[in-house]
Amino acid sequence: MAYDRDHSLKTVFGGGRALALGLLATTMLTRPALAAAPPTAASSGPVVEELVVTAEKRAENIQDVPASIQALGGATLERLNVNQFQDYVKFAPSVTFQTQAPSQTTIYMRGVSSGDNANHSGPQPSVGTYLDEQPITTIGGTLDIHAYDLERIEVLPGPQGTLYGASSQAGTLRIITNKPTTAGFSASYDVQAVGVEHGGAGYVAEGYVNAPINENAAVRLVAWSEHDPGYIDNVAGTRTFATSGVTISNAGQVKKDFNAVDTYGGRAALKVDLDDSWTIMPTVIAQDQKYKGVFGFEPSVGDLDVQRFQPDSYHDRWVQAALTVNGKIGNYDLVYSGGYFRRKVDSLSDYTDYSIFYDATFGSGHYWQDASGNPLATPQQRIVGKDNFSKESNELRLVSPSTGRFRFIAGLFQEKQTHWIIQDYEITGFAPALSVTGYPGTIWLTDQDRTDRDTAAFGEATYDLTSKLSVTLGIRGYQYKNSLVGFYGFGEGYNALTGFHSGQGVDDANCLSFSTHHGVPCVNLNKTVTGSGETHKANITYKFDRDFMAYFTYSTGYRPGGVNRNGNLPPYAADSLSNYELGFKTSWLDRRLIIDGAVYYEKWDSFQFSFLGLNSLTVIENAPQADVKGVEATVDWVATDQLNISGGFAYNDARLTKNFCGADPATGNIIENCAAADSISPANTRLPYTPPFKGNLTARYTFSLMNWDAHVQGSVIYQTKNQVGLRTSDIQFLGTMPAYATADFSFGVEKDRTSLELYVKNAFDSRGQINRYTPCTVNVCAANIPGIPQAVYVVPVQPTTVGVRLGQKF
C-alpha cells in the first residue's frame, strides 16, 4: 500500500509547512520570554514581568523564594501554544521523562532516574504531581491534562519532602488553574486547526466563562475538546511461529496514522467569600482520553512504521473533586485542602512480539495447546487490562504572616490511594483445562488490590537573623503502610503440564487461601509493608540587596517501600535522596534582566529499580547508590521595548557510585559486593533518561502591523544523547537515544480582544527520540530470529506540526 506521507499538511494548509516556514523565517531561533511589564518607579523602561508563585505554600514573588523554580505563567503558556504535557515540559530544563504514549509517562528531575518500567505494581514515582492543592500522582503514569486556562505551571526541582512528602523525592510539578473571581464577567474561546506531517489533521476547541453570582460568589466553567492526528502507520507484515511453522499476517490491521488521540474534558469551580476572612472553593475537573495504536515505531520496519497484528487501544478517564477552604484565625492563615480522585483505564495490547520470541526461544508453543491437547497453530497473546485508581487526600496547615521576622508553616497530611489491577493474558482457542480457573482462554492472570497509605506532620520555620540573613529549618515526620493482595499466575492445569511450580499460579502449595477475591481462583499474594521516618530541610539565605540573593539548602526526600508483585520475592525498601544546593537569584539593568541559577550535589541511597524478570513479570530491587552533580540556570531579558529573550539549561552528571550486583536468585536478597564484570551495572554507569545537557532559548519580537499588535517568536530546544536502561544488557540491546534539536516558530496578530496565530512545532521535522523500549525481557526479545525484525520500538518527537489558532476574549 502506498500513500502520500505529507498529505495532511498539503490538504489542510495547502503546502502549509513551506508557507509557514516562509512567513516565520524572519524570527530568531531563540525559552519563551516572559512579557515585558510596564515601567516601574525605579526603572526607565519595561521590566521583566513579576511572577507570583506558591511553591512554599504561600504567595511570593518568584525572585524572593530561596529555591530553584522553573515557572511558566498563563500568558507564556498561551504564547508557546501549549496544549499538553510534552508541549510545556520541553521548556523545563530540569525535567526529563520516559513515555510510551499519552498518560503513560514517568517524570524525572535532575537525573534522579532508574528507568522504571512504569508498571502498575512498580515503585511510586520520584516526582510528585499536584493539580492546585491536591496530589494527583499515580503509579500508572502522569495525567496528561489538557493545558488550558492555567494560571501557571511550577517546576520545583530537588527534594520537596518537607512540604510535599512522599513521591516528591526528586521534585514536584504543580499545575495551577485560574480561579473564579467576583471582579467581573469574562469569557474566552480558542479554536485551532492542526496538521501533522506524515500524518493526519486535527483540531482543538476550548473555552471558559467566569461569571459573578453576586458580590461574594463567582463560578468558572471551562471545557475543551482535542483531536490529535496520528502519524504512526501500521504496515503489512508477517510472522512465523517456530513450533507450528504457521505464518500469520496482519492484513486486517493495516492502517495509516493509527495512533490518533481524542481528549475532552471540563472544569467547574465555585468560589464563595463567606465573609472578609473565610473563603470556600469546591472544584470538579474531569477528562476522557481515547486512542488506538502505539506511539513508537520499529526502525527495523521503517520510519514511523510498525507491524502490529492485533488491536491496540487505550481509554483513560478520570475525575477529581476538591475542596479548598481559606480562613484567618487572628493574623494566621488556616488552609484546608481535600480531594477525591478516581481514574479508570481500559486497555488492549497486542502481545504477538512476546508470543513469537518466547516460542522461538523456549519452544513455548508446545505448551500453548487447544482443548484436544494439540499445539495451537497461531498462539498469539493479547493483554486485556483494567485499572481502577482512587486517591483521597486531606491537608490542614497554619501559616503565619509573611511580614514577620519569624515565619512558619505547620500542618497535617493524610492520603490513601488504591489500585485494582487486572491484566488478563488471553490466547484465542487456549484449552480451558489449562486456563486460569474461571477465565477460559486466559494463560496468565493478575488480579490484585494495591493500597498505599501515608500520614505526616510537617513544619517549616524561618527566622531573620538580620535584615539580610535568614535561616529556615523544616521537618516532616511520616508513616506509611502499603499492601498488595490478590492473585497472579498461571492456571493449575498449565502449572501441571509445564512443571512450573514457583509460587505463580493455582496449586495447593501456592494458594494462601481460597476465599473469593473478585472471583479469582485463590489468593496467592497477601503482603503488607510499613515504615516511618523523617525528611529534613535547612536553608541559609543572604540578600545582598533587593536585586541579589544567594542561598544554601540541604534537603531530603524519600519514597516508601512496597510489595513485589511476585510473592516469592522480598519487599523492596524505602529509598532516600539527599540534596546539597547552592543557588542565586539576581536582577540587572533596572530589572530588565533576571538570571537565576543553582549548583547541586544529590546522593541517592538504596534506590528502587524495577525491571522485567522471569515471564516478563515486574521485579523491584534496591540498587546500591548513585549521585548527581549538576547545575541549572534560567534567564529572562527584556532586551528592548519590543524584543524579549529567555531561556534555561540544566547539566546533570548522574551515575552509579557502586557496582549493582542484583539479587540472589535463591533468596531474592540483594548481593552487596561483586566485581564489575559480574555486576548487572558497573559503577560509573550513567543513569537512564538523563541527557547530560538540556537547554532551550526563545526570542519574541512585537511590532505594529496595519494597526494590529503583531509578534514573531522562535524557540530552539536541544538535548544531548542519553540511554534508556540501567542494566548493561538493556543498554546493549536498546541502544542510545541520539542528541537532537527541535525548533518552534509562531506569528500572530491581536486587535480588539481578537487574536490570530500561525505556529509550527518541530519545524524541521527532527526525529528526536524520547524513548526506546521492548515488550519483553531483553534476553528473549534480543534473540536473532531469521526473517523477524527485532522488537525494539522508538517513541519519537511528534513530527512537524502546523496549526492556526483563532481566539476571542470577552
PDB file of C-alpha atoms in Angstrom, residues 607-807:
ATOM      1  CA  PHE A 607      17.217   3.492  45.108  1.00  0.00           C
ATOM      2  CA  GLN A 608      14.308   1.411  43.883  1.00  0.00           C
ATOM      3  CA  PHE A 609      14.882  -0.194  40.498  1.00  0.00           C
ATOM      4  CA  SER A 610      12.174  -2.033  38.582  1.00  0.00           C
ATOM      5  CA  PHE A 611      12.706  -4.294  35.592  1.00  0.00           C
ATOM      6  CA  LEU A 612      11.105  -7.189  33.767  1.00  0.00           C
ATOM      7  CA  GLY A 613      12.115 -10.509  35.299  1.00  0.00           C
ATOM      8  CA  LEU A 614      11.038 -14.100  34.731  1.00  0.00           C
ATOM      9  CA  ASN A 615       7.934 -14.342  32.477  1.00  0.00           C
ATOM     10  CA  SER A 616       8.213 -10.553  31.923  1.00  0.00           C
ATOM     11  CA  LEU A 617       6.983 -10.046  35.485  1.00  0.00           C
ATOM     12  CA  THR A 618       7.997  -6.789  37.151  1.00  0.00           C
ATOM     13  CA  VAL A 619      10.709  -7.141  39.794  1.00  0.00           C
ATOM     14  CA  ILE A 620      11.701  -4.295  42.122  1.00  0.00           C
ATOM     15  CA  GLU A 621      15.063  -4.302  43.873  1.00  0.00           C
ATOM     16  CA  ASN A 622      17.001  -1.732  45.838  1.00  0.00           C
ATOM     17  CA  ALA A 623      20.102  -0.798  43.880  1.00  0.00           C
ATOM     18  CA  PRO A 624      23.120   0.465  45.867  1.00  0.00           C
ATOM     19  CA  GLN A 625      23.814   4.158  45.381  1.00  0.00           C
ATOM     20  CA  ALA A 626      24.029   6.882  42.754  1.00  0.00           C
ATOM     21  CA  ASP A 627      24.913  10.529  42.834  1.00  0.00           C
ATOM     22  CA  VAL A 628      24.154  13.552  40.687  1.00  0.00           C
ATOM     23  CA  LYS A 629      26.355  16.578  40.175  1.00  0.00           C
ATOM     24  CA  GLY A 630      24.578  19.344  38.339  1.00  0.00           C
ATOM     25  CA  VAL A 631      23.920  22.970  37.535  1.00  0.00           C
ATOM     26  CA  GLU A 632      20.772  24.681  36.248  1.00  0.00           C
ATOM     27  CA  ALA A 633      20.010  28.252  35.278  1.00  0.00           C
ATOM     28  CA  THR A 634      17.327  30.436  33.700  1.00  0.00           C
ATOM     29  CA  VAL A 635      17.490  33.873  32.130  1.00  0.00           C
ATOM     30  CA  ASP A 636      14.798  36.418  31.199  1.00  0.00           C
ATOM     31  CA  TRP A 637      15.838  39.560  29.371  1.00  0.00           C
ATOM     32  CA  VAL A 638      13.797  42.490  28.126  1.00  0.00           C
ATOM     33  CA  ALA A 639      16.381  43.397  25.511  1.00  0.00           C
ATOM     34  CA  THR A 640      14.388  46.299  24.056  1.00  0.00           C
ATOM     35  CA  ASP A 641      10.846  47.598  24.284  1.00  0.00           C
ATOM     36  CA  GLN A 642       9.963  45.108  21.554  1.00  0.00           C
ATOM     37  CA  LEU A 643      12.376  42.177  21.984  1.00  0.00           C
ATOM     38  CA  ASN A 644      12.212  39.682  24.859  1.00  0.00           C
ATOM     39  CA  ILE A 645      14.652  36.787  25.195  1.00  0.00           C
ATOM     40  CA  SER A 646      14.565  33.978  27.743  1.00  0.00           C
ATOM     41  CA  GLY A 647      15.994  30.524  28.179  1.00  0.00           C
ATOM     42  CA  GLY A 648      17.310  27.912  30.544  1.00  0.00           C
ATOM     43  CA  PHE A 649      19.561  24.908  30.760  1.00  0.00           C
ATOM     44  CA  ALA A 650      20.443  22.025  33.058  1.00  0.00           C
ATOM     45  CA  TYR A 651      23.607  19.935  33.184  1.00  0.00           C
ATOM     46  CA  ASN A 652      23.458  16.664  35.123  1.00  0.00           C
ATOM     47  CA  ASP A 653      26.180  14.097  35.627  1.00  0.00           C
ATOM     48  CA  ALA A 654      24.166  11.248  37.173  1.00  0.00           C
ATOM     49  CA  ARG A 655      25.986   7.947  37.750  1.00  0.00           C
ATOM     50  CA  LEU A 656      26.087   4.787  39.808  1.00  0.00           C
ATOM     51  CA  THR A 657      28.757   5.015  42.505  1.00  0.00           C
ATOM     52  CA  LYS A 658      28.903   1.269  43.278  1.00  0.00           C
ATOM     53  CA  ASN A 659      28.559  -1.906  41.269  1.00  0.00           C
ATOM     54  CA  PHE A 660      24.927  -3.012  41.116  1.00  0.00           C
ATOM     55  CA  CYS A 661      25.101  -6.754  41.732  1.00  0.00           C
ATOM     56  CA  GLY A 662      21.418  -7.645  41.635  1.00  0.00           C
ATOM     57  CA  ALA A 663      19.696 -10.204  43.832  1.00  0.00           C
ATOM     58  CA  ASP A 664      20.497 -13.745  44.841  1.00  0.00           C
ATOM     59  CA  PRO A 665      18.122 -15.859  42.671  1.00  0.00           C
ATOM     60  CA  ALA A 666      17.637 -18.331  45.525  1.00  0.00           C
ATOM     61  CA  THR A 667      16.641 -15.838  48.217  1.00  0.00           C
ATOM     62  CA  GLY A 668      15.816 -12.626  46.371  1.00  0.00           C
ATOM     63  CA  ASN A 669      18.125 -10.716  48.702  1.00  0.00           C
ATOM     64  CA  ILE A 670      20.423  -8.049  47.288  1.00  0.00           C
ATOM     65  CA  ILE A 671      24.067  -9.040  46.735  1.00  0.00           C
ATOM     66  CA  GLU A 672      26.137  -6.331  48.369  1.00  0.00           C
ATOM     67  CA  ASN A 673      29.515  -6.775  46.669  1.00  0.00           C
ATOM     68  CA  CYS A 674      30.692  -8.130  43.337  1.00  0.00           C
ATOM     69  CA  ALA A 675      33.258  -7.475  40.649  1.00  0.00           C
ATOM     70  CA  ALA A 676      32.331  -5.092  37.843  1.00  0.00           C
ATOM     71  CA  ALA A 677      32.402  -7.955  35.355  1.00  0.00           C
ATOM     72  CA  ASP A 678      29.844  -9.858  37.449  1.00  0.00           C
ATOM     73  CA  SER A 679      27.526  -6.904  38.040  1.00  0.00           C
ATOM     74  CA  ILE A 680      24.224  -6.003  36.423  1.00  0.00           C
ATOM     75  CA  SER A 681      25.554  -2.456  36.069  1.00  0.00           C
ATOM     76  CA  PRO A 682      29.109  -1.424  36.944  1.00  0.00           C
ATOM     77  CA  ALA A 683      29.944   1.691  38.916  1.00  0.00           C
ATOM     78  CA  ASN A 684      30.085   4.874  36.844  1.00  0.00           C
ATOM     79  CA  THR A 685      27.175   3.808  34.628  1.00  0.00           C
ATOM     80  CA  ARG A 686      25.094   6.847  33.694  1.00  0.00           C
ATOM     81  CA  LEU A 687      21.519   6.880  34.973  1.00  0.00           C
ATOM     82  CA  PRO A 688      18.966   6.469  32.180  1.00  0.00           C
ATOM     83  CA  TYR A 689      16.714   9.139  30.643  1.00  0.00           C
ATOM     84  CA  THR A 690      19.231  11.764  31.736  1.00  0.00           C
ATOM     85  CA  PRO A 691      20.836  13.748  28.928  1.00  0.00           C
ATOM     86  CA  PRO A 692      23.903  15.464  30.394  1.00  0.00           C
ATOM     87  CA  PHE A 693      22.671  18.730  28.863  1.00  0.00           C
ATOM     88  CA  LYS A 694      19.182  20.035  28.116  1.00  0.00           C
ATOM     89  CA  GLY A 695      18.502  23.630  27.197  1.00  0.00           C
ATOM     90  CA  ASN A 696      16.126  25.997  25.436  1.00  0.00           C
ATOM     91  CA  LEU A 697      16.129  29.555  24.154  1.00  0.00           C
ATOM     92  CA  THR A 698      13.280  31.753  22.901  1.00  0.00           C
ATOM     93  CA  ALA A 699      13.017  35.202  21.387  1.00  0.00           C
ATOM     94  CA  ARG A 700       9.798  37.159  20.878  1.00  0.00           C
ATOM     95  CA  TYR A 701       9.613  40.372  18.875  1.00  0.00           C
ATOM     96  CA  THR A 702       6.496  42.570  18.967  1.00  0.00           C
ATOM     97  CA  PHE A 703       5.559  45.279  16.458  1.00  0.00           C
ATOM     98  CA  SER A 704       2.623  47.072  14.897  1.00  0.00           C
ATOM     99  CA  LEU A 705       1.183  45.729  11.640  1.00  0.00           C
ATOM    100  CA  MET A 706      -1.637  47.670   9.989  1.00  0.00           C
ATOM    101  CA  ASN A 707      -2.984  48.799  13.379  1.00  0.00           C
ATOM    102  CA  TRP A 708      -2.770  45.270  14.785  1.00  0.00           C
ATOM    103  CA  ASP A 709      -0.423  44.234  17.604  1.00  0.00           C
ATOM    104  CA  ALA A 710       1.810  41.650  15.945  1.00  0.00           C
ATOM    105  CA  HIS A 711       4.603  39.338  17.014  1.00  0.00           C
ATOM    106  CA  VAL A 712       7.021  36.751  15.740  1.00  0.00           C
ATOM    107  CA  GLN A 713       8.559  34.169  18.038  1.00  0.00           C
ATOM    108  CA  GLY A 714      11.116  31.399  17.729  1.00  0.00           C
ATOM    109  CA  SER A 715      12.311  28.707  20.107  1.00  0.00           C
ATOM    110  CA  VAL A 716      15.024  26.105  19.932  1.00  0.00           C
ATOM    111  CA  ILE A 717      15.271  23.112  22.276  1.00  0.00           C
ATOM    112  CA  TYR A 718      18.329  20.891  22.441  1.00  0.00           C
ATOM    113  CA  GLN A 719      19.415  17.901  24.478  1.00  0.00           C
ATOM    114  CA  THR A 720      22.403  15.589  24.318  1.00  0.00           C
ATOM    115  CA  LYS A 721      22.310  11.838  23.874  1.00  0.00           C
ATOM    116  CA  ASN A 722      21.171   9.559  26.687  1.00  0.00           C
ATOM    117  CA  GLN A 723      20.411   5.920  27.321  1.00  0.00           C
ATOM    118  CA  VAL A 724      17.191   4.146  28.247  1.00  0.00           C
ATOM    119  CA  GLY A 725      18.462   1.392  30.537  1.00  0.00           C
ATOM    120  CA  LEU A 726      20.471   0.989  33.684  1.00  0.00           C
ATOM    121  CA  ARG A 727      21.447  -2.652  33.211  1.00  0.00           C
ATOM    122  CA  THR A 728      24.279  -3.337  30.810  1.00  0.00           C
ATOM    123  CA  SER A 729      22.134  -5.805  28.876  1.00  0.00           C
ATOM    124  CA  ASP A 730      19.402  -3.188  28.363  1.00  0.00           C
ATOM    125  CA  ILE A 731      21.909  -0.598  27.175  1.00  0.00           C
ATOM    126  CA  GLN A 732      23.496  -3.015  24.717  1.00  0.00           C
ATOM    127  CA  PHE A 733      20.172  -4.172  23.254  1.00  0.00           C
ATOM    128  CA  LEU A 734      18.110  -0.985  23.257  1.00  0.00           C
ATOM    129  CA  GLY A 735      20.956   1.321  22.315  1.00  0.00           C
ATOM    130  CA  THR A 736      21.344   5.043  22.892  1.00  0.00           C
ATOM    131  CA  MET A 737      18.961   7.871  22.092  1.00  0.00           C
ATOM    132  CA  PRO A 738      20.961  10.355  19.997  1.00  0.00           C
ATOM    133  CA  ALA A 739      21.215  14.075  20.696  1.00  0.00           C
ATOM    134  CA  TYR A 740      18.561  16.148  18.930  1.00  0.00           C
ATOM    135  CA  ALA A 741      17.262  19.673  18.490  1.00  0.00           C
ATOM    136  CA  THR A 742      13.804  20.983  17.615  1.00  0.00           C
ATOM    137  CA  ALA A 743      12.639  24.430  16.584  1.00  0.00           C
ATOM    138  CA  ASP A 744       9.243  26.085  17.039  1.00  0.00           C
ATOM    139  CA  PHE A 745       8.036  29.281  15.329  1.00  0.00           C
ATOM    140  CA  SER A 746       4.933  31.426  15.561  1.00  0.00           C
ATOM    141  CA  PHE A 747       3.477  34.570  14.025  1.00  0.00           C
ATOM    142  CA  GLY A 748       0.366  36.251  15.370  1.00  0.00           C
ATOM    143  CA  VAL A 749      -1.722  39.393  15.487  1.00  0.00           C
ATOM    144  CA  GLU A 750      -4.182  40.751  18.033  1.00  0.00           C
ATOM    145  CA  LYS A 751      -6.691  43.580  17.996  1.00  0.00           C
ATOM    146  CA  ASP A 752      -9.818  44.420  19.974  1.00  0.00           C
ATOM    147  CA  ARG A 753      -9.583  41.198  22.016  1.00  0.00           C
ATOM    148  CA  THR A 754      -9.399  39.024  18.876  1.00  0.00           C
ATOM    149  CA  SER A 755      -6.224  37.070  18.108  1.00  0.00           C
ATOM    150  CA  LEU A 756      -4.983  35.009  15.206  1.00  0.00           C
ATOM    151  CA  GLU A 757      -1.884  32.806  15.431  1.00  0.00           C
ATOM    152  CA  LEU A 758       0.037  30.628  12.990  1.00  0.00           C
ATOM    153  CA  TYR A 759       2.519  28.244  14.584  1.00  0.00           C
ATOM    154  CA  VAL A 760       4.899  25.473  13.630  1.00  0.00           C
ATOM    155  CA  LYS A 761       6.251  22.938  16.132  1.00  0.00           C
ATOM    156  CA  ASN A 762       9.305  20.832  15.313  1.00  0.00           C
ATOM    157  CA  ALA A 763       9.645  22.895  12.170  1.00  0.00           C
ATOM    158  CA  PHE A 764      12.470  20.880  10.614  1.00  0.00           C
ATOM    159  CA  ASP A 765      10.848  17.507  11.335  1.00  0.00           C
ATOM    160  CA  SER A 766      13.517  16.280  13.750  1.00  0.00           C
ATOM    161  CA  ARG A 767      13.149  12.601  14.535  1.00  0.00           C
ATOM    162  CA  GLY A 768      14.332  13.111  18.122  1.00  0.00           C
ATOM    163  CA  GLN A 769      13.935  10.003  20.253  1.00  0.00           C
ATOM    164  CA  ILE A 770      12.218  10.305  23.635  1.00  0.00           C
ATOM    165  CA  ASN A 771      12.077   6.588  24.425  1.00  0.00           C
ATOM    166  CA  ARG A 772      13.206   3.166  23.225  1.00  0.00           C
ATOM    167  CA  TYR A 773      11.576   0.044  24.647  1.00  0.00           C
ATOM    168  CA  THR A 774      10.912  -3.642  24.120  1.00  0.00           C
ATOM    169  CA  PRO A 775       7.762  -5.524  25.157  1.00  0.00           C
ATOM    170  CA  CYS A 776       9.547  -8.470  26.798  1.00  0.00           C
ATOM    171  CA  THR A 777      12.689  -9.344  28.677  1.00  0.00           C
ATOM    172  CA  VAL A 778      15.856  -8.434  26.831  1.00  0.00           C
ATOM    173  CA  ASN A 779      17.300 -11.959  26.843  1.00  0.00           C
ATOM    174  CA  VAL A 780      14.244 -13.099  24.876  1.00  0.00           C
ATOM    175  CA  CYS A 781      13.462 -10.199  22.543  1.00  0.00           C
ATOM    176  CA  ALA A 782      17.162  -9.838  21.727  1.00  0.00           C
ATOM    177  CA  ALA A 783      17.130 -13.257  20.083  1.00  0.00           C
ATOM    178  CA  ASN A 784      18.184 -13.205  16.451  1.00  0.00           C
ATOM    179  CA  ILE A 785      15.373 -14.941  14.559  1.00  0.00           C
ATOM    180  CA  PRO A 786      15.779 -15.039  10.776  1.00  0.00           C
ATOM    181  CA  GLY A 787      13.103 -13.034   8.965  1.00  0.00           C
ATOM    182  CA  ILE A 788      11.704 -11.432  12.119  1.00  0.00           C
ATOM    183  CA  PRO A 789      12.521  -7.800  12.989  1.00  0.00           C
ATOM    184  CA  GLN A 790      13.867  -7.158  16.458  1.00  0.00           C
ATOM    185  CA  ALA A 791      11.128  -5.973  18.800  1.00  0.00           C
ATOM    186  CA  VAL A 792      12.548  -2.534  19.579  1.00  0.00           C
ATOM    187  CA  TYR A 793      10.205   0.455  19.493  1.00  0.00           C
ATOM    188  CA  VAL A 794      11.289   4.096  19.270  1.00  0.00           C
ATOM    189  CA  VAL A 795       8.967   6.839  20.532  1.00  0.00           C
ATOM    190  CA  PRO A 796       9.770   9.981  18.512  1.00  0.00           C
ATOM    191  CA  VAL A 797       9.147  13.661  18.971  1.00  0.00           C
ATOM    192  CA  GLN A 798       5.902  14.421  17.139  1.00  0.00           C
ATOM    193  CA  PRO A 799       6.695  15.265  13.502  1.00  0.00           C
ATOM    194  CA  THR A 800       6.314  18.782  12.139  1.00  0.00           C
ATOM    195  CA  THR A 801       3.003  20.177  13.328  1.00  0.00           C
ATOM    196  CA  VAL A 802       1.400  23.263  11.794  1.00  0.00           C
ATOM    197  CA  GLY A 803      -1.541  24.972  13.466  1.00  0.00           C
ATOM    198  CA  VAL A 804      -3.752  28.018  13.073  1.00  0.00           C
ATOM    199  CA  ARG A 805      -5.481  29.385  16.175  1.00  0.00           C
ATOM    200  CA  LEU A 806      -8.313  31.894  16.376  1.00  0.00           C
ATOM    201  CA  GLY A 807      -9.226  33.300  19.774  1.00  0.00           C
TER     202      GLY A 807
END
